[in-house]
Amino acid sequence: MSIQEQRKHLNTTSSTYIPSPEHWKEMFRKYHFYEVKEMLAIDEIKINRALFDFNNKVCISSVEYMLNNFELDAWMPVTVTEKMFLLDGQHRLKCAKNKKWQRYDTI
């Protein structure tokens, strides 16, 4: 599917979940210390900024860019702790929330 077809599909559907491409999930499944969880409720993901490696705030222009130039192939799962605290992916998570998606793949 071309990028234009992906954007058209995503803009015309009322989906509440966009799965991450398998190549991202397979990359993490190679390692025993990662667990891929599919379709996790976004509301279950908690944020504690003290856990971030880089305590940068969400850049709205970056989120808007992701929304306007969405590429399914780049839709990587967010990384969370066992207790569901976000470690990486705050911009992707904000993008999903802005799209009103209810589920997300996590690592």
GROMACS .gro file of C-alpha atoms in nm:
model
  107
    1MET     CA    1   0.000   0.000   0.000
    2SER     CA    2   0.143   0.337  -0.097
    3ILE     CA    3   0.184   0.617   0.155
    4GLN     CA    4  -0.102   0.808  -0.009
    5GLU     CA    5  -0.326   0.500   0.013
    6GLN     CA    6  -0.234   0.453   0.380
    7ARG     CA    7  -0.322   0.814   0.460
    8LYS     CA    8  -0.651   0.794   0.272
    9HIS     CA    9  -0.741   0.469   0.450
   10LEU     CA   10  -0.654   0.608   0.793
   11ASN     CA   11  -0.844   0.930   0.732
   12THR     CA   12  -1.161   0.757   0.612
   13THR     CA   13  -1.191   0.478   0.869
   14SER     CA   14  -1.317   0.505   1.224
   15SER     CA   15  -1.073   0.248   1.356
   16THR     CA   16  -0.983   0.255   1.723
   17TYR     CA   17  -0.664   0.054   1.669
   18ILE     CA   18  -0.387   0.055   1.412
   19PRO     CA   19  -0.156  -0.245   1.456
   20SER     CA   20   0.217  -0.193   1.444
   21PRO     CA   21   0.379  -0.364   1.144
   22GLU     CA   22   0.510  -0.713   1.211
   23HIS     CA   23   0.871  -0.616   1.138
   24TRP     CA   24   0.876  -0.398   1.452
   25LYS     CA   25   0.726  -0.669   1.670
   26GLU     CA   26   0.959  -0.937   1.531
   27MET     CA   27   1.259  -0.717   1.602
   28PHE     CA   28   1.175  -0.721   1.974
   29ARG     CA   29   1.051  -1.081   1.994
   30LYS     CA   30   1.408  -1.195   1.922
   31TYR     CA   31   1.503  -1.100   2.276
   32HIS     CA   32   1.367  -1.284   2.578
   33PHE     CA   33   1.349  -0.971   2.794
   34TYR     CA   34   1.096  -0.799   2.567
   35GLU     CA   35   0.729  -0.891   2.560
   36VAL     CA   36   0.512  -0.766   2.277
   37LYS     CA   37   0.155  -0.695   2.381
   38GLU     CA   38  -0.096  -0.621   2.111
   39MET     CA   39  -0.408  -0.409   2.141
   40LEU     CA   40  -0.339  -0.279   2.490
   41ALA     CA   41  -0.590  -0.018   2.605
   42ILE     CA   42  -0.428   0.325   2.576
   43ASP     CA   43  -0.594   0.430   2.902
   44GLU     CA   44  -0.387   0.164   3.084
   45ILE     CA   45  -0.060   0.334   2.986
   46LYS     CA   46   0.060   0.560   3.267
   47ILE     CA   47   0.313   0.841   3.252
   48ASN     CA   48   0.579   0.918   3.509
   49ARG     CA   49   0.822   1.162   3.349
   50ALA     CA   50   1.092   1.064   3.600
   51LEU     CA   51   1.119   0.730   3.415
   52PHE     CA   52   1.204   0.892   3.081
   53ASP     CA   53   1.565   0.885   2.961
   54PHE     CA   54   1.504   1.228   2.810
   55ASN     CA   55   1.259   1.439   3.004
   56ASN     CA   56   1.144   1.635   2.701
   57LYS     CA   57   0.791   1.763   2.678
   58VAL     CA   58   0.559   1.654   2.397
   59CYS     CA   59   0.632   1.873   2.096
   60ILE     CA   60   0.293   1.954   1.943
   61SER     CA   61   0.447   2.033   1.603
   62SER     CA   62   0.606   1.686   1.599
   63VAL     CA   63   0.271   1.526   1.680
   64GLU     CA   64   0.100   1.732   1.409
   65TYR     CA   65   0.366   1.625   1.161
   66MET     CA   66   0.304   1.260   1.251
   67LEU     CA   67  -0.071   1.309   1.212
   68ASN     CA   68  -0.036   1.480   0.873
   69ASN     CA   69   0.233   1.245   0.739
   70PHE     CA   70   0.133   0.917   0.896
   71GLU     CA   71   0.324   0.616   0.766
   72LEU     CA   72   0.205   0.276   0.876
   73ASP     CA   73   0.548   0.122   0.821
   74ALA     CA   74   0.693   0.358   1.084
   75TRP     CA   75   0.416   0.291   1.343
   76MET     CA   76   0.640   0.139   1.610
   77PRO     CA   77   0.501   0.003   1.938
   78VAL     CA   78   0.557   0.218   2.247
   79THR     CA   79   0.780   0.086   2.525
   80VAL     CA   80   0.632   0.042   2.872
   81THR     CA   81   0.740  -0.110   3.204
   82GLU     CA   82   0.576  -0.419   3.352
   83LYS     CA   83   0.355  -0.181   3.552
   84MET     CA   84   0.252  -0.005   3.228
   85PHE     CA   85   0.453   0.316   3.272
   86LEU     CA   86   0.561   0.469   2.941
   87LEU     CA   87   0.935   0.461   2.875
   88ASP     CA   88   0.949   0.556   2.508
   89GLY     CA   89   0.693   0.680   2.259
   90GLN     CA   90   0.523   0.982   2.411
   91HIS     CA   91   0.479   1.148   2.070
   92ARG     CA   92   0.338   0.829   1.914
   93LEU     CA   93   0.104   0.789   2.210
   94LYS     CA   94  -0.016   1.150   2.180
   95CYS     CA   95  -0.069   1.095   1.807
   96ALA     CA   96  -0.283   0.788   1.880
   97LYS     CA   97  -0.483   0.978   2.140
   98ASN     CA   98  -0.540   1.264   1.897
   99LYS     CA   99  -0.671   1.011   1.643
  100LYS     CA  100  -0.902   0.883   1.919
  101TRP     CA  101  -0.755   0.534   1.891
  102GLN     CA  102  -0.825   0.327   2.199
  103ARG     CA  103  -0.563   0.054   2.166
  104TYR     CA  104  -0.191   0.038   2.099
  105ASP     CA  105   0.079  -0.226   2.065
  106THR     CA  106   0.343  -0.215   2.338
  107ILE     CA  107   0.681  -0.361   2.416
   0.00000   0.00000   0.00000
